[in-house]
Amino acid sequence: GAVVSQHPSWVICKSGTSVKIECRSLDFQATTMFWYRQFPKQSLMLMATSNEGSKATYEQGVEKDKFLINHASLTLSTLTVTSAHPEDSSFYICSAGDPSESSYEQYFGPGTRLTVT
Amino acid sequence: AQSVTQLGSHVSVSEGALVLLRCNYSSSVPPYLFWYVQYPNQGLQLLLKYTSAATLVKGINGFEAEFKKSETSFHLTKPSAHMSDAAEYFCAVSEREAGTALIFGKGTTLSVSS
């Protein structure tokens, strides 16, 4: 199956700083990627849809100026948490689908754990 | 809008017992349905998926699920639980359209006792 990677796997940053998380599709091209956030012992909540070459689409309640998404190529989407605060501490997971497949399955990255101190 | 409901946030079984995790979906048309497992501090692993082929879907690690349109359900079962099955399980739904996101249920924590 297709593989999606994320980097870094975990990061600790100080309050007020910005953090960039990368999501890469390793063996396929993805025009669309998705970003999810998972708080401890909770489910995954869709944050935004990342579209290659165009602006991201954010879910209701997600601040687009705080969570900057850039999908500059068909294999890379980045999520930048700007001016991070402790309440942004969470597990961030990306996913992408291989358009060459007919199953419309989403492949998930291993996640990035962000801790803001 | 699509949604999934997982009945029971926590299920406890004994090793060797039947595992039944419930999932009901809400959709105007039969969607694609998925079950994922997540171990602590790890990402998601796909157990199985329903994409309109056979209604009884077999997955990895001995799990299977049956799509029942009349009941709008996609319950996950395993005949005999193993200690290693203890994890968080998520049911998810997506539209029958390429490039759509998954909507997840709240998850069910499976505990297995010896």
Tab-separated table of N, CA, C and O in Angstrom, chain A:
chain	number	residue	atom	x	y	z
A	1	GLY	N	0.809	-1.201	0.000
A	1	GLY	CA	0.000	0.000	0.000
A	1	GLY	C	0.834	1.238	0.000
A	1	GLY	O	2.044	1.203	0.220
A	2	ALA	N	0.189	2.364	-0.248
A	2	ALA	CA	0.875	3.639	-0.284
A	2	ALA	C	1.352	4.053	1.107
A	2	ALA	O	0.791	3.632	2.118
A	3	VAL	N	2.383	4.860	1.127
A	3	VAL	CA	2.985	5.276	2.396
A	3	VAL	C	2.979	6.788	2.518
A	3	VAL	O	3.331	7.508	1.578
A	4	VAL	N	2.578	7.246	3.703
A	4	VAL	CA	2.613	8.665	4.023
A	4	VAL	C	3.513	8.851	5.238
A	4	VAL	O	3.366	8.139	6.230
A	5	SER	N	4.418	9.785	5.139
A	5	SER	CA	5.324	10.034	6.263
A	5	SER	C	5.061	11.410	6.850
A	5	SER	O	4.523	12.297	6.181
A	6	GLN	N	5.458	11.587	8.094
A	6	GLN	CA	5.362	12.881	8.757
A	6	GLN	C	6.669	13.172	9.467
A	6	GLN	O	7.341	12.279	9.981
A	7	HIS	N	6.983	14.472	9.510
A	7	HIS	CA	8.203	14.878	10.203
A	7	HIS	C	7.981	16.237	10.841
A	7	HIS	O	7.422	17.137	10.202
A	8	PRO	N	8.352	16.409	12.090
A	8	PRO	CA	8.959	15.401	12.976
A	8	PRO	C	7.892	14.495	13.589
A	8	PRO	O	6.704	14.740	13.450
A	9	SER	N	8.325	13.475	14.273
A	9	SER	CA	7.370	12.592	14.948
A	9	SER	C	6.930	13.195	16.275
A	9	SER	O	5.843	12.903	16.770
A	10	TRP	N	7.809	14.005	16.849
A	10	TRP	CA	7.413	14.732	18.051
A	10	TRP	C	8.234	16.012	18.131
A	10	TRP	O	9.356	16.078	17.638
A	11	VAL	N	7.640	17.008	18.743
A	11	VAL	CA	8.328	18.292	18.873
A	11	VAL	C	7.836	18.991	20.121
A	11	VAL	O	6.649	18.942	20.450
A	12	ILE	N	8.781	19.617	20.797
A	12	ILE	CA	8.475	20.439	21.965
A	12	ILE	C	8.898	21.865	21.642
A	12	ILE	O	10.023	22.088	21.178
A	13	CYS	N	8.011	22.799	21.852
A	13	CYS	CA	8.365	24.187	21.580
A	13	CYS	C	7.849	25.075	22.701
A	13	CYS	O	6.976	24.685	23.479
A	14	LYS	N	8.388	26.266	22.748
A	14	LYS	CA	7.972	27.219	23.769
A	14	LYS	C	6.785	28.030	23.279
A	14	LYS	O	6.609	28.263	22.074
A	15	SER	N	5.981	28.444	24.212
A	15	SER	CA	4.809	29.241	23.901
A	15	SER	C	5.200	30.489	23.125
A	15	SER	O	6.168	31.162	23.470
A	16	GLY	N	4.479	30.772	22.054
A	16	GLY	CA	4.752	31.941	21.246
A	16	GLY	C	5.574	31.670	20.001
A	16	GLY	O	5.639	32.518	19.102
A	17	THR	N	6.177	30.520	19.929
A	17	THR	CA	6.979	30.171	18.755
A	17	THR	C	6.114	29.439	17.736
A	17	THR	O	4.986	29.052	18.014
A	18	SER	N	6.672	29.257	16.540
A	18	SER	CA	5.955	28.553	15.470
A	18	SER	C	6.611	27.216	15.178
A	18	SER	O	7.822	27.050	15.334
A	19	VAL	N	5.802	26.278	14.766
A	19	VAL	CA	6.280	24.925	14.488
A	19	VAL	C	5.733	24.477	13.140
A	19	VAL	O	4.540	24.643	12.866
A	20	LYS	N	6.599	23.883	12.328
A	20	LYS	CA	6.181	23.374	11.022
A	20	LYS	C	6.203	21.860	11.036
A	20	LYS	O	7.188	21.236	11.442
A	21	ILE	N	5.138	21.263	10.546
A	21	ILE	CA	5.029	19.808	10.439
A	21	ILE	C	4.880	19.456	8.956
A	21	ILE	O	4.079	20.057	8.249
A	22	GLU	N	5.651	18.485	8.526
A	22	GLU	CA	5.619	18.071	7.125
A	22	GLU	C	4.875	16.753	6.947
A	22	GLU	O	4.992	15.850	7.775
A	23	CYS	N	4.153	16.666	5.855
A	23	CYS	CA	3.448	15.442	5.479
A	23	CYS	C	3.815	15.121	4.035
A	23	CYS	O	3.610	15.950	3.141
A	24	ARG	N	4.362	13.935	3.824
A	24	ARG	CA	4.804	13.551	2.485
A	24	ARG	C	4.168	12.242	2.040
A	24	ARG	O	4.073	11.290	2.823
A	25	SER	N	3.738	12.208	0.803
A	25	SER	CA	3.321	10.956	0.187
A	25	SER	C	4.562	10.404	-0.507
A	25	SER	O	5.146	11.051	-1.370
A	26	LEU	N	4.993	9.210	-0.101
A	26	LEU	CA	6.299	8.710	-0.525
A	26	LEU	C	6.293	8.045	-1.895
A	26	LEU	O	7.285	8.078	-2.609
A	27	ASP	N	5.215	7.401	-2.256
A	27	ASP	CA	5.235	6.650	-3.510
A	27	ASP	C	4.026	6.931	-4.385
A	27	ASP	O	3.675	6.128	-5.249
A	28	PHE	N	3.402	8.063	-4.144
A	28	PHE	CA	2.312	8.463	-5.016
A	28	PHE	C	2.151	9.972	-4.916
A	28	PHE	O	2.671	10.613	-4.008
A	29	GLN	N	1.428	10.498	-5.878
A	29	GLN	CA	1.169	11.934	-5.877
A	29	GLN	C	-0.225	12.206	-5.341
A	29	GLN	O	-1.173	11.519	-5.693
A	30	ALA	N	-0.322	13.193	-4.506
A	30	ALA	CA	-1.591	13.494	-3.846
A	30	ALA	C	-1.972	14.956	-4.079
A	30	ALA	O	-1.303	15.861	-3.580
A	31	THR	N	-3.026	15.157	-4.830
A	31	THR	CA	-3.488	16.520	-5.039
A	31	THR	C	-4.209	17.050	-3.803
A	31	THR	O	-4.330	18.253	-3.620
A	32	THR	N	-4.673	16.141	-2.986
A	32	THR	CA	-5.391	16.529	-1.774
A	32	THR	C	-4.833	15.767	-0.584
A	32	THR	O	-4.627	14.559	-0.664
A	33	MET	N	-4.588	16.476	0.471
A	33	MET	CA	-4.175	15.877	1.738
A	33	MET	C	-5.067	16.457	2.826
A	33	MET	O	-5.628	17.546	2.675
A	34	PHE	N	-5.183	15.726	3.909
A	34	PHE	CA	-6.023	16.169	5.014
A	34	PHE	C	-5.208	16.245	6.288
A	34	PHE	O	-4.318	15.434	6.522
A	35	TRP	N	-5.544	17.207	7.125
A	35	TRP	CA	-4.909	17.353	8.426
A	35	TRP	C	-5.952	17.145	9.524
A	35	TRP	O	-7.034	17.743	9.492
A	36	TYR	N	-5.593	16.287	10.488
A	36	TYR	CA	-6.451	15.998	11.616
A	36	TYR	C	-5.719	16.349	12.908
A	36	TYR	O	-4.491	16.365	12.968
A	37	ARG	N	-6.512	16.582	13.939
A	37	ARG	CA	-5.950	16.823	15.268
A	37	ARG	C	-6.629	15.860	16.231
A	37	ARG	O	-7.841	15.628	16.144
A	38	GLN	N	-5.834	15.307	17.118
A	38	GLN	CA	-6.367	14.365	18.089
A	38	GLN	C	-5.884	14.745	19.472
A	38	GLN	O	-4.688	14.681	19.764
A	39	PHE	N	-6.810	15.128	20.333
A	39	PHE	CA	-6.478	15.402	21.727
A	39	PHE	C	-6.454	14.089	22.488
A	39	PHE	O	-7.061	13.099	22.053
A	40	PRO	N	-5.756	14.056	23.631
A	40	PRO	CA	-5.631	12.799	24.388
A	40	PRO	C	-6.976	12.129	24.640
A	40	PRO	O	-7.934	12.774	25.068
A	41	LYS	N	-7.006	10.869	24.349
A	41	LYS	CA	-8.170	10.021	24.578
A	41	LYS	C	-9.419	10.526	23.849
A	41	LYS	O	-10.550	10.311	24.301
A	42	GLN	N	-9.200	11.204	22.737
A	42	GLN	CA	-10.322	11.651	21.920
A	42	GLN	C	-10.138	11.167	20.489
A	42	GLN	O	-9.143	10.554	20.145
A	43	SER	N	-11.129	11.449	19.687
A	43	SER	CA	-11.098	11.001	18.304
A	43	SER	C	-10.342	11.995	17.428
A	43	SER	O	-9.909	13.052	17.885
A	44	LEU	N	-10.193	11.637	16.192
A	44	LEU	CA	-9.553	12.522	15.221
A	44	LEU	C	-10.585	13.513	14.689
A	44	LEU	O	-11.672	13.132	14.275
A	45	MET	N	-10.191	14.774	14.689
A	45	MET	CA	-11.066	15.813	14.169
A	45	MET	C	-10.414	16.435	12.939
A	45	MET	O	-9.261	16.864	12.999
A	46	LEU	N	-11.152	16.486	11.867
A	46	LEU	CA	-10.633	17.071	10.639
A	46	LEU	C	-10.428	18.560	10.835
A	46	LEU	O	-11.346	19.274	11.256
A	47	MET	N	-9.218	19.018	10.530
A	47	MET	CA	-8.902	20.442	10.651
A	47	MET	C	-9.068	21.151	9.317
A	47	MET	O	-9.676	22.214	9.236
A	48	ALA	N	-8.475	20.544	8.286
A	48	ALA	CA	-8.455	21.241	7.004
A	48	ALA	C	-8.132	20.283	5.880
A	48	ALA	O	-7.563	19.212	6.091
A	49	THR	N	-8.498	20.717	4.705
A	49	THR	CA	-8.172	20.009	3.473
A	49	THR	C	-7.120	20.816	2.740
A	49	THR	O	-7.317	22.014	2.473
A	50	SER	N	-6.021	20.162	2.439
A	50	SER	CA	-4.899	20.811	1.767
A	50	SER	C	-4.948	20.485	0.286
A	50	SER	O	-4.944	19.325	-0.099
A	51	ASN	N	-5.018	21.504	-0.537
A	51	ASN	CA	-5.147	21.341	-1.981
A	51	ASN	C	-3.878	21.840	-2.680
A	51	ASN	O	-3.474	22.993	-2.480
A	52	GLU	N	-3.285	20.978	-3.474
A	52	GLU	CA	-2.069	21.353	-4.186
A	52	GLU	C	-2.322	22.527	-5.115
A	52	GLU	O	-3.251	22.492	-5.931
A	53	GLY	N	-1.546	23.566	-4.948
A	53	GLY	CA	-1.628	24.709	-5.825
A	53	GLY	C	-2.737	25.688	-5.515
A	53	GLY	O	-2.924	26.661	-6.268
A	54	SER	N	-3.466	25.472	-4.457
A	54	SER	CA	-4.524	26.412	-4.095
A	54	SER	C	-4.649	26.509	-2.583
A	54	SER	O	-3.973	25.799	-1.844
A	55	LYS	N	-5.538	27.369	-2.141
A	55	LYS	CA	-5.681	27.568	-0.702
A	55	LYS	C	-6.333	26.370	-0.038
A	55	LYS	O	-7.156	25.679	-0.623
A	56	ALA	N	-5.965	26.197	1.215
A	56	ALA	CA	-6.558	25.119	1.988
A	56	ALA	C	-7.991	25.471	2.388
A	56	ALA	O	-8.357	26.647	2.459
A	57	THR	N	-8.753	24.455	2.637
A	57	THR	CA	-10.126	24.623	3.110
A	57	THR	C	-10.172	24.208	4.575
A	57	THR	O	-9.841	23.072	4.902
A	58	TYR	N	-10.596	25.120	5.434
A	58	TYR	CA	-10.587	24.865	6.863
A	58	TYR	C	-11.981	24.497	7.371
A	58	TYR	O	-12.995	25.014	6.903
A	59	GLU	N	-11.998	23.606	8.348
A	59	GLU	CA	-13.257	23.251	8.991
A	59	GLU	C	-13.694	24.386	9.925
A	59	GLU	O	-12.876	25.202	10.379
A	60	GLN	N	-14.971	24.386	10.186
A	60	GLN	CA	-15.515	25.421	11.050
A	60	GLN	C	-14.840	25.376	12.410
A	60	GLN	O	-14.681	24.310	13.007
A	61	GLY	N	-14.446	26.536	12.879
A	61	GLY	CA	-13.828	26.633	14.190
A	61	GLY	C	-12.317	26.528	14.187
A	61	GLY	O	-11.688	26.719	15.232
A	62	VAL	N	-11.726	26.233	13.037
A	62	VAL	CA	-10.270	26.154	12.934
A	62	VAL	C	-9.739	27.482	12.395
A	62	VAL	O	-10.171	27.944	11.331
A	63	GLU	N	-8.817	28.092	13.129
A	63	GLU	CA	-8.287	29.401	12.733
A	63	GLU	C	-7.267	29.253	11.611
A	63	GLU	O	-6.176	28.707	11.813
A	64	LYS	N	-7.591	29.764	10.463
A	64	LYS	CA	-6.708	29.608	9.311
A	64	LYS	C	-5.429	30.420	9.456
A	64	LYS	O	-4.394	30.071	8.884
A	65	ASP	N	-5.475	31.487	10.232
A	65	ASP	CA	-4.279	32.298	10.422
A	65	ASP	C	-3.343	31.690	11.454
A	65	ASP	O	-2.178	32.070	11.535
A	66	LYS	N	-3.853	30.786	12.227
A	66	LYS	CA	-3.036	30.123	13.228
A	66	LYS	C	-2.437	28.830	12.678
A	66	LYS	O	-1.315	28.471	12.990
A	67	PHE	N	-3.206	28.144	11.902
A	67	PHE	CA	-2.772	26.874	11.322
A	67	PHE	C	-2.598	27.075	9.815
A	67	PHE	O	-3.528	26.904	9.034
A	68	LEU	N	-1.366	27.415	9.453
A	68	LEU	CA	-1.084	27.711	8.054
A	68	LEU	C	-0.754	26.425	7.300
A	68	LEU	O	0.107	25.661	7.713
A	69	ILE	N	-1.430	26.228	6.202
A	69	ILE	CA	-1.218	25.020	5.407
A	69	ILE	C	-0.715	25.421	4.031
A	69	ILE	O	-1.278	26.283	3.372
A	70	ASN	N	0.350	24.745	3.616
A	70	ASN	CA	0.936	24.978	2.302
A	70	ASN	C	1.108	23.638	1.595
A	70	ASN	O	1.718	22.719	2.134
A	71	HIS	N	0.549	23.534	0.418
A	71	HIS	CA	0.644	22.287	-0.365
A	71	HIS	C	1.360	22.625	-1.658
A	71	HIS	O	0.748	22.750	-2.712
A	72	ALA	N	2.675	22.776	-1.535
A	72	ALA	CA	3.463	23.329	-2.637
A	72	ALA	C	3.756	22.333	-3.743
A	72	ALA	O	4.071	22.730	-4.867
A	73	SER	N	3.685	21.058	-3.439
A	73	SER	CA	3.952	20.054	-4.468
A	73	SER	C	2.976	18.909	-4.309
A	73	SER	O	2.229	18.840	-3.339
A	74	LEU	N	3.007	17.985	-5.254
A	74	LEU	CA	2.076	16.862	-5.225
A	74	LEU	C	2.445	15.807	-4.186
A	74	LEU	O	1.718	14.840	-4.014
A	75	THR	N	3.568	15.983	-3.521
A	75	THR	CA	3.972	15.004	-2.517
A	75	THR	C	4.221	15.619	-1.147
A	75	THR	O	4.614	14.919	-0.221
A	76	LEU	N	3.978	16.899	-0.989
A	76	LEU	CA	4.299	17.546	0.281
A	76	LEU	C	3.254	18.575	0.675
A	76	LEU	O	2.921	19.473	-0.087
A	77	SER	N	2.770	18.435	1.897
A	77	SER	CA	1.927	19.442	2.518
A	77	SER	C	2.538	19.777	3.871
A	77	SER	O	3.034	18.888	4.564
A	78	THR	N	2.512	21.039	4.235
A	78	THR	CA	3.045	21.436	5.530
A	78	THR	C	1.984	22.156	6.347
A	78	THR	O	1.152	22.889	5.801
A	79	LEU	N	2.022	21.898	7.649
A	79	LEU	CA	1.139	22.562	8.600
A	79	LEU	C	2.022	23.356	9.558
A	79	LEU	O	2.887	22.767	10.213
A	80	THR	N	1.832	24.643	9.602
A	80	THR	CA	2.605	25.478	10.520
A	80	THR	C	1.676	26.010	11.604
A	80	THR	O	0.683	26.680	11.287
A	81	VAL	N	2.007	25.674	12.829
A	81	VAL	CA	1.264	26.193	13.968
A	81	VAL	C	1.960	27.479	14.393
A	81	VAL	O	3.101	27.442	14.878
A	82	THR	N	1.304	28.593	14.191
A	82	THR	CA	1.934	29.879	14.476
A	82	THR	C	1.594	30.338	15.887
A	82	THR	O	0.497	30.065	16.397
A	83	SER	N	2.543	30.990	16.517
A	83	SER	CA	2.360	31.498	17.880
A	83	SER	C	1.684	30.440	18.745
A	83	SER	O	0.587	30.644	19.284
A	84	ALA	N	2.357	29.331	18.854
A	84	ALA	CA	1.773	28.180	19.553
A	84	ALA	C	1.554	28.468	21.037
A	84	ALA	O	2.337	29.181	21.676
A	85	HIS	N	0.490	27.909	21.565
A	85	HIS	CA	0.170	28.019	22.984
A	85	HIS	C	-0.066	26.623	23.546
A	85	HIS	O	-0.310	25.675	22.780
A	86	PRO	N	-0.003	26.480	24.842
A	86	PRO	CA	-0.176	25.143	25.436
A	86	PRO	C	-1.445	24.425	24.973
A	86	PRO	O	-1.436	23.201	24.829
A	87	GLU	N	-2.500	25.161	24.705
A	87	GLU	CA	-3.739	24.506	24.260
A	87	GLU	C	-3.635	23.932	22.848
A	87	GLU	O	-4.529	23.179	22.412
A	88	ASP	N	-2.564	24.273	22.144
A	88	ASP	CA	-2.329	23.686	20.816
A	88	ASP	C	-1.622	22.336	20.912
A	88	ASP	O	-1.454	21.656	19.888
A	89	SER	N	-1.201	21.985	22.113
A	89	SER	CA	-0.553	20.687	22.297
A	89	SER	C	-1.526	19.586	21.907
A	89	SER	O	-2.648	19.518	22.416
A	90	SER	N	-1.089	18.736	21.009
A	90	SER	CA	-1.993	17.721	20.468
A	90	SER	C	-1.204	16.765	19.585
A	90	SER	O	-0.003	16.928	19.380
A	91	PHE	N	-1.907	15.784	19.066
A	91	PHE	CA	-1.349	14.830	18.107
A	91	PHE	C	-1.910	15.228	16.744
A	91	PHE	O	-3.131	15.253	16.562
A	92	TYR	N	-1.041	15.563	15.820
A	92	TYR	CA	-1.472	16.005	14.496
A	92	TYR	C	-1.173	14.899	13.480
A	92	TYR	O	-0.054	14.402	13.406
A	93	ILE	N	-2.181	14.537	12.721
A	93	ILE	CA	-2.069	13.431	11.773
A	93	ILE	C	-2.516	13.905	10.396
A	93	ILE	O	-3.526	14.595	10.280
A	94	CYS	N	-1.769	13.515	9.384
A	94	CYS	CA	-2.173	13.856	8.022
A	94	CYS	C	-2.567	12.574	7.277
A	94	CYS	O	-2.210	11.466	7.684
A	95	SER	N	-3.288	12.752	6.216
A	95	SER	CA	-3.648	11.613	5.376
A	95	SER	C	-3.714	12.062	3.924
A	95	SER	O	-3.869	13.247	3.628
A	96	ALA	N	-3.588	11.083	3.050
A	96	ALA	CA	-3.677	11.351	1.620
A	96	ALA	C	-4.208	10.114	0.930
A	96	ALA	O	-3.993	8.990	1.397
A	97	GLY	N	-4.884	10.336	-0.175
A	97	GLY	CA	-5.382	9.224	-0.963
A	97	GLY	C	-4.623	9.126	-2.264
A	97	GLY	O	-4.185	10.136	-2.821
A	98	ASP	N	-4.430	7.916	-2.730
A	98	ASP	CA	-3.757	7.684	-4.008
A	98	ASP	C	-4.814	7.711	-5.106
A	98	ASP	O	-5.632	6.796	-5.202
A	99	PRO	N	-4.810	8.751	-5.937
A	99	PRO	CA	-5.858	8.869	-6.951
A	99	PRO	C	-5.850	7.758	-7.991
A	99	PRO	O	-6.832	7.575	-8.712
A	100	SER	N	-4.767	6.971	-8.045
A	100	SER	CA	-4.710	5.882	-9.013
A	100	SER	C	-5.467	4.659	-8.520
A	100	SER	O	-5.718	3.730	-9.278
A	101	GLU	N	-5.842	4.682	-7.234
A	101	GLU	CA	-6.583	3.563	-6.669
A	101	GLU	C	-8.079	3.828	-6.769
A	101	GLU	O	-8.529	4.961	-6.714
A	102	SER	N	-8.817	2.756	-6.855
A	102	SER	CA	-10.272	2.898	-6.965
A	102	SER	C	-10.966	2.781	-5.621
A	102	SER	O	-12.168	2.974	-5.516
A	103	SER	N	-10.201	2.471	-4.575
A	103	SER	CA	-10.835	2.231	-3.278
A	103	SER	C	-11.075	3.501	-2.490
A	103	SER	O	-11.775	3.479	-1.499
A	104	TYR	N	-10.487	4.596	-2.937
A	104	TYR	CA	-10.617	5.875	-2.236
A	104	TYR	C	-10.166	5.764	-0.782
A	104	TYR	O	-10.639	6.481	0.075
A	105	GLU	N	-9.243	4.861	-0.542
A	105	GLU	CA	-8.720	4.723	0.816
A	105	GLU	C	-7.790	5.882	1.131
A	105	GLU	O	-7.057	6.364	0.267
A	106	GLN	N	-7.838	6.333	2.369
A	106	GLN	CA	-6.914	7.347	2.852
A	106	GLN	C	-5.764	6.667	3.592
A	106	GLN	O	-5.997	5.771	4.403
A	107	TYR	N	-4.558	7.097	3.294
A	107	TYR	CA	-3.379	6.573	3.975
A	107	TYR	C	-2.921	7.609	4.991
A	107	TYR	O	-2.766	8.782	4.656
A	108	PHE	N	-2.723	7.143	6.210
A	108	PHE	CA	-2.415	8.063	7.298
A	108	PHE	C	-0.925	8.066	7.625
A	108	PHE	O	-0.260	7.027	7.602
A	109	GLY	N	-0.438	9.246	7.930
A	109	GLY	CA	0.903	9.357	8.446
A	109	GLY	C	0.957	8.864	9.881
A	109	GLY	O	-0.084	8.660	10.512
A	110	PRO	N	2.161	8.707	10.429
A	110	PRO	CA	2.313	8.194	11.793
A	110	PRO	C	1.990	9.213	12.866
A	110	PRO	O	1.937	8.871	14.042
A	111	GLY	N	1.779	10.460	12.465
A	111	GLY	CA	1.413	11.484	13.438
A	111	GLY	C	2.600	12.247	13.989
A	111	GLY	O	3.740	11.769	13.967
A	112	THR	N	2.324	13.449	14.448
A	112	THR	CA	3.320	14.311	15.093
A	112	THR	C	2.743	14.783	16.419
A	112	THR	O	1.664	15.383	16.459
A	113	ARG	N	3.476	14.497	17.472
A	113	ARG	CA	3.017	14.947	18.791
A	113	ARG	C	3.661	16.277	19.112
A	113	ARG	O	4.876	16.376	19.198
A	114	LEU	N	2.835	17.276	19.271
A	114	LEU	CA	3.300	18.622	19.586
A	114	LEU	C	3.021	18.934	21.044
A	114	LEU	O	1.881	18.792	21.505
A	115	THR	N	4.059	19.341	21.737
A	115	THR	CA	3.915	19.791	23.118
A	115	THR	C	4.406	21.223	23.216
A	115	THR	O	5.548	21.517	22.847
A	116	VAL	N	3.546	22.104	23.674
A	116	VAL	CA	3.896	23.514	23.810
A	116	VAL	C	4.036	23.830	25.296
A	116	VAL	O	3.094	23.609	26.066
A	117	THR	N	5.201	24.322	25.663
A	117	THR	CA	5.464	24.577	27.090
A	117	THR	C	5.370	26.062	27.427
A	117	THR	O	5.395	26.919	26.552
